[in-house]
């Protein structure tokens, strides 16, 4: 189970890495940042995701509490699947917004609401996965291999960041910008759909009854 969730975490953090690379470039080159006589700095868009974390933490915590009272609190595999869904929706918005950009175009004036909304889905995805990842590895791993498996988890994060950086460089070279964001729509939603089919089986593989 640890190996499965570690692999899925690579896909998630690889896409998440785009928030500070390709999505930042998209804000700079293709987003309409003018507000009257004022030009919105690109860095302001980068602050949206942390802002959403603060805003959404309280409602999400109450949602978990409400579900727990009804014994419907989602399991770690379910939260992982939903985190990938949120990431897929994030880049589906980016893909949809970039459809109007002509091929080989190096600039544009796309509505900034696409970025604003995309970062919200990205924040939701992070809130679903980040709090449980390392803790789940610690709980599930045999005691004598805990340090090794925790290190492996961080190696997966490193792989994800490196792969995300490599993929981000494709934004400038791809013929159509929308095709670039398709990569992360597919790499997020397809694994999420597959994971939904195996949630019950993965829950049976867990040797703890509550997390």
CSV table of C-alpha atoms in Angstrom, one decimal:
chain,number,residue,atom,x,y,z
A,1,UNK,CA,0.0,0.0,0.0
A,2,UNK,CA,2.9,2.4,0.8
A,3,UNK,CA,4.4,1.8,-2.6
A,4,UNK,CA,1.1,2.5,-4.4
A,5,UNK,CA,0.4,5.7,-2.5
A,6,UNK,CA,4.1,6.8,-3.0
A,7,UNK,CA,3.7,6.4,-6.7
A,8,UNK,CA,0.5,8.4,-6.7
A,9,UNK,CA,2.1,11.1,-4.6
A,10,UNK,CA,4.7,11.5,-7.4
A,11,UNK,CA,2.0,12.2,-9.9
A,12,UNK,CA,0.3,14.6,-7.5
A,13,UNK,CA,3.4,16.6,-6.5
A,14,UNK,CA,4.6,16.7,-10.1
A,15,UNK,CA,1.4,18.5,-11.0
A,16,UNK,CA,1.5,20.6,-7.9
A,17,UNK,CA,5.0,21.8,-8.8
A,18,UNK,CA,3.4,23.6,-11.8
A,19,UNK,CA,1.8,26.2,-9.5
A,20,UNK,CA,5.2,27.9,-9.1
A,21,UNK,CA,6.6,27.2,-12.5
A,22,UNK,CA,4.4,26.8,-15.6
A,23,UNK,CA,1.3,28.4,-14.0
A,24,UNK,CA,3.5,31.4,-13.0
A,25,UNK,CA,4.7,31.7,-16.6
A,26,UNK,CA,1.1,31.5,-17.8
A,27,UNK,CA,0.2,34.4,-15.4
A,28,UNK,CA,3.1,36.4,-16.8
A,29,UNK,CA,2.6,35.7,-20.5
A,30,UNK,CA,-1.0,34.8,-21.2
A,31,UNK,CA,-3.1,36.3,-18.4
A,32,UNK,CA,-4.8,39.7,-18.5
A,33,UNK,CA,-3.3,41.3,-15.4
A,34,UNK,CA,-4.6,44.9,-16.0
A,35,UNK,CA,-7.0,46.4,-13.6
A,36,UNK,CA,-7.7,49.9,-14.8
A,37,UNK,CA,-4.3,51.6,-14.8
A,38,UNK,CA,-2.9,49.0,-12.5
A,39,UNK,CA,-1.0,45.9,-13.6
A,40,UNK,CA,-1.4,43.0,-11.1
A,41,UNK,CA,2.1,41.6,-10.2
A,42,UNK,CA,2.6,37.9,-11.1
A,43,UNK,CA,3.6,37.2,-7.6
A,44,UNK,CA,0.1,38.0,-6.4
A,45,UNK,CA,-1.2,34.9,-8.2
A,46,UNK,CA,1.4,32.8,-6.4
A,47,UNK,CA,0.1,33.9,-3.1
A,48,UNK,CA,-3.4,32.6,-3.9
A,49,UNK,CA,-2.8,29.0,-3.1
A,50,UNK,CA,-1.4,29.6,0.5
A,51,UNK,CA,-4.3,32.1,1.0
A,52,UNK,CA,-6.8,29.3,0.0
A,53,UNK,CA,-5.2,27.0,2.5
A,54,UNK,CA,-5.9,29.5,5.3
A,55,UNK,CA,-9.5,30.1,4.1
A,56,UNK,CA,-10.5,26.5,3.4
A,57,UNK,CA,-8.8,24.8,6.4
A,58,UNK,CA,-11.7,25.6,8.9
A,59,UNK,CA,-14.6,24.5,6.6
A,60,UNK,CA,-12.7,21.3,5.6
A,61,UNK,CA,-12.0,20.4,9.2
A,62,UNK,CA,-15.7,20.8,10.1
A,63,UNK,CA,-16.6,18.7,7.0
A,64,UNK,CA,-14.3,15.9,8.3
A,65,UNK,CA,-15.9,16.2,11.8
A,66,UNK,CA,-19.4,16.1,10.3
A,67,UNK,CA,-18.5,13.0,8.2
A,68,UNK,CA,-16.8,11.3,11.2
A,69,UNK,CA,-20.0,11.6,13.3
A,70,UNK,CA,-21.8,9.7,10.6
A,71,UNK,CA,-19.0,7.2,10.2
A,72,UNK,CA,-18.3,8.4,6.7
A,73,UNK,CA,-14.9,9.9,7.2
A,74,UNK,CA,-12.9,9.1,4.0
A,75,UNK,CA,-10.0,6.8,4.3
A,76,UNK,CA,-6.4,7.7,3.3
A,77,UNK,CA,-6.8,6.0,-0.2
A,78,UNK,CA,-10.1,7.9,-0.7
A,79,UNK,CA,-8.5,11.2,0.2
A,80,UNK,CA,-5.6,10.5,-2.1
A,81,UNK,CA,-8.0,9.8,-4.9
A,82,UNK,CA,-10.0,13.0,-4.3
A,83,UNK,CA,-6.7,15.0,-4.1
A,84,UNK,CA,-5.9,13.8,-7.6
A,85,UNK,CA,-9.4,14.7,-8.7
A,86,UNK,CA,-8.9,18.2,-7.4
A,87,UNK,CA,-5.6,18.5,-9.2
A,88,UNK,CA,-7.2,17.2,-12.4
A,89,UNK,CA,-9.9,19.9,-12.1
A,90,UNK,CA,-7.2,22.5,-11.5
A,91,UNK,CA,-5.6,21.8,-14.8
A,92,UNK,CA,-8.8,21.2,-16.6
A,93,UNK,CA,-9.6,24.8,-15.9
A,94,UNK,CA,-6.2,25.9,-17.1
A,95,UNK,CA,-6.6,23.8,-20.3
A,96,UNK,CA,-10.1,25.3,-20.9
A,97,UNK,CA,-8.9,28.8,-20.4
A,98,UNK,CA,-6.0,28.3,-22.8
A,99,UNK,CA,-8.1,26.9,-25.6
A,100,UNK,CA,-8.5,30.4,-27.1
A,101,UNK,CA,-4.7,30.9,-27.4
A,102,UNK,CA,-3.7,30.4,-31.0
A,103,UNK,CA,-0.9,27.9,-31.8
A,104,UNK,CA,2.6,29.2,-31.4
A,105,UNK,CA,1.3,32.4,-29.7
A,106,UNK,CA,3.7,33.7,-27.1
A,107,UNK,CA,1.3,36.1,-25.3
A,108,UNK,CA,-2.4,36.4,-24.5
A,109,UNK,CA,-5.0,38.1,-22.4
A,110,UNK,CA,-6.9,35.2,-20.7
A,111,UNK,CA,-9.3,36.0,-17.9
A,112,UNK,CA,-7.4,35.8,-14.6
A,113,UNK,CA,-10.4,34.0,-13.0
A,114,UNK,CA,-9.1,30.8,-14.6
A,115,UNK,CA,-5.9,31.1,-12.5
A,116,UNK,CA,-7.8,32.2,-9.4
A,117,UNK,CA,-10.1,29.2,-9.6
A,118,UNK,CA,-7.4,26.7,-10.5
A,119,UNK,CA,-5.3,27.6,-7.5
A,120,UNK,CA,-8.4,27.0,-5.3
A,121,UNK,CA,-8.6,23.4,-6.6
A,122,UNK,CA,-4.9,23.0,-6.1
A,123,UNK,CA,-5.2,24.1,-2.5
A,124,UNK,CA,-8.0,21.6,-1.9
A,125,UNK,CA,-5.9,18.8,-3.4
A,126,UNK,CA,-3.0,19.7,-1.1
A,127,UNK,CA,-5.2,19.8,2.0
A,128,UNK,CA,-6.5,16.3,1.2
A,129,UNK,CA,-3.1,14.7,0.6
A,130,UNK,CA,-0.3,16.6,2.4
A,131,UNK,CA,-1.6,16.0,6.0
A,132,UNK,CA,-1.9,12.2,5.6
A,133,UNK,CA,1.0,11.2,3.4
A,134,UNK,CA,4.0,11.1,5.7
A,135,UNK,CA,1.9,10.1,8.8
A,136,UNK,CA,0.4,7.2,6.8
A,137,UNK,CA,3.8,6.0,5.8
A,138,UNK,CA,5.0,6.1,9.4
A,139,UNK,CA,1.9,4.2,10.7
A,140,UNK,CA,1.9,1.5,8.0
A,141,UNK,CA,5.6,0.8,7.9
A,142,UNK,CA,7.2,-2.0,10.0
A,143,UNK,CA,9.1,-0.5,12.9
A,144,UNK,CA,12.5,-1.7,11.7
A,145,UNK,CA,12.0,-0.1,8.2
A,146,UNK,CA,10.2,3.1,9.3
A,147,UNK,CA,13.2,5.4,8.7
A,148,UNK,CA,14.0,3.7,5.3
A,149,UNK,CA,10.4,4.1,4.1
A,150,UNK,CA,10.1,7.7,5.3
A,151,UNK,CA,13.3,8.4,3.4
A,152,UNK,CA,11.8,6.7,0.4
A,153,UNK,CA,8.7,9.0,0.7
A,154,UNK,CA,11.0,12.0,0.5
A,155,UNK,CA,12.8,10.5,-2.5
A,156,UNK,CA,9.5,10.3,-4.2
A,157,UNK,CA,8.9,14.0,-3.5
A,158,UNK,CA,12.3,14.8,-4.9
A,159,UNK,CA,11.5,12.8,-8.1
A,160,UNK,CA,8.1,14.6,-8.4
A,161,UNK,CA,9.8,18.0,-8.1
A,162,UNK,CA,12.4,17.2,-10.6
A,163,UNK,CA,9.9,15.7,-13.1
A,164,UNK,CA,7.6,18.7,-12.6
A,165,UNK,CA,10.5,21.0,-13.4
A,166,UNK,CA,11.3,19.2,-16.6
A,167,UNK,CA,7.7,19.2,-17.7
A,168,UNK,CA,7.3,22.9,-17.0
A,169,UNK,CA,10.0,23.6,-19.6
A,170,UNK,CA,7.6,22.2,-22.2
A,171,UNK,CA,5.2,25.1,-21.9
A,172,UNK,CA,7.4,27.3,-24.1
A,173,UNK,CA,8.0,24.7,-26.7
A,174,UNK,CA,4.6,23.1,-27.2
A,175,UNK,CA,2.6,24.1,-30.3
A,176,UNK,CA,-0.6,24.8,-28.2
A,177,UNK,CA,-0.7,25.8,-24.6
A,178,UNK,CA,-3.8,23.7,-23.9
A,179,UNK,CA,-2.0,20.6,-24.9
A,180,UNK,CA,0.6,21.2,-22.1
A,181,UNK,CA,-2.1,21.3,-19.4
A,182,UNK,CA,-3.7,18.2,-20.9
A,183,UNK,CA,-0.7,16.3,-19.5
A,184,UNK,CA,-1.6,17.0,-15.9
A,185,UNK,CA,-5.3,16.5,-16.5
A,186,UNK,CA,-4.7,13.0,-17.7
A,187,UNK,CA,-1.9,12.2,-15.2
A,188,UNK,CA,-4.2,13.2,-12.3
A,189,UNK,CA,-7.7,12.1,-13.3
A,190,UNK,CA,-6.9,8.7,-14.8
A,191,UNK,CA,-5.0,7.4,-11.7
A,192,UNK,CA,-7.8,8.9,-9.5
A,193,UNK,CA,-10.5,6.9,-11.4
A,194,UNK,CA,-8.4,3.7,-11.1
A,195,UNK,CA,-7.8,4.3,-7.4
A,196,UNK,CA,-11.5,4.7,-6.7
A,197,UNK,CA,-12.1,1.1,-8.0
A,198,UNK,CA,-9.5,-0.2,-5.5
A,199,UNK,CA,-10.3,1.8,-2.4
A,200,UNK,CA,-12.0,-1.0,-0.6
A,201,UNK,CA,-9.2,-3.4,-1.4
A,202,UNK,CA,-6.6,-0.9,-0.2
A,203,UNK,CA,-8.5,-0.3,3.0
A,204,UNK,CA,-8.4,-4.0,3.7
A,205,UNK,CA,-4.6,-3.9,3.3
A,206,UNK,CA,-4.3,-1.4,6.1
A,207,UNK,CA,-3.3,-2.9,9.5
A,208,UNK,CA,-4.8,0.0,11.4
A,209,UNK,CA,-8.6,0.5,11.8
A,210,UNK,CA,-8.6,4.2,12.2
A,211,UNK,CA,-6.4,7.0,11.0
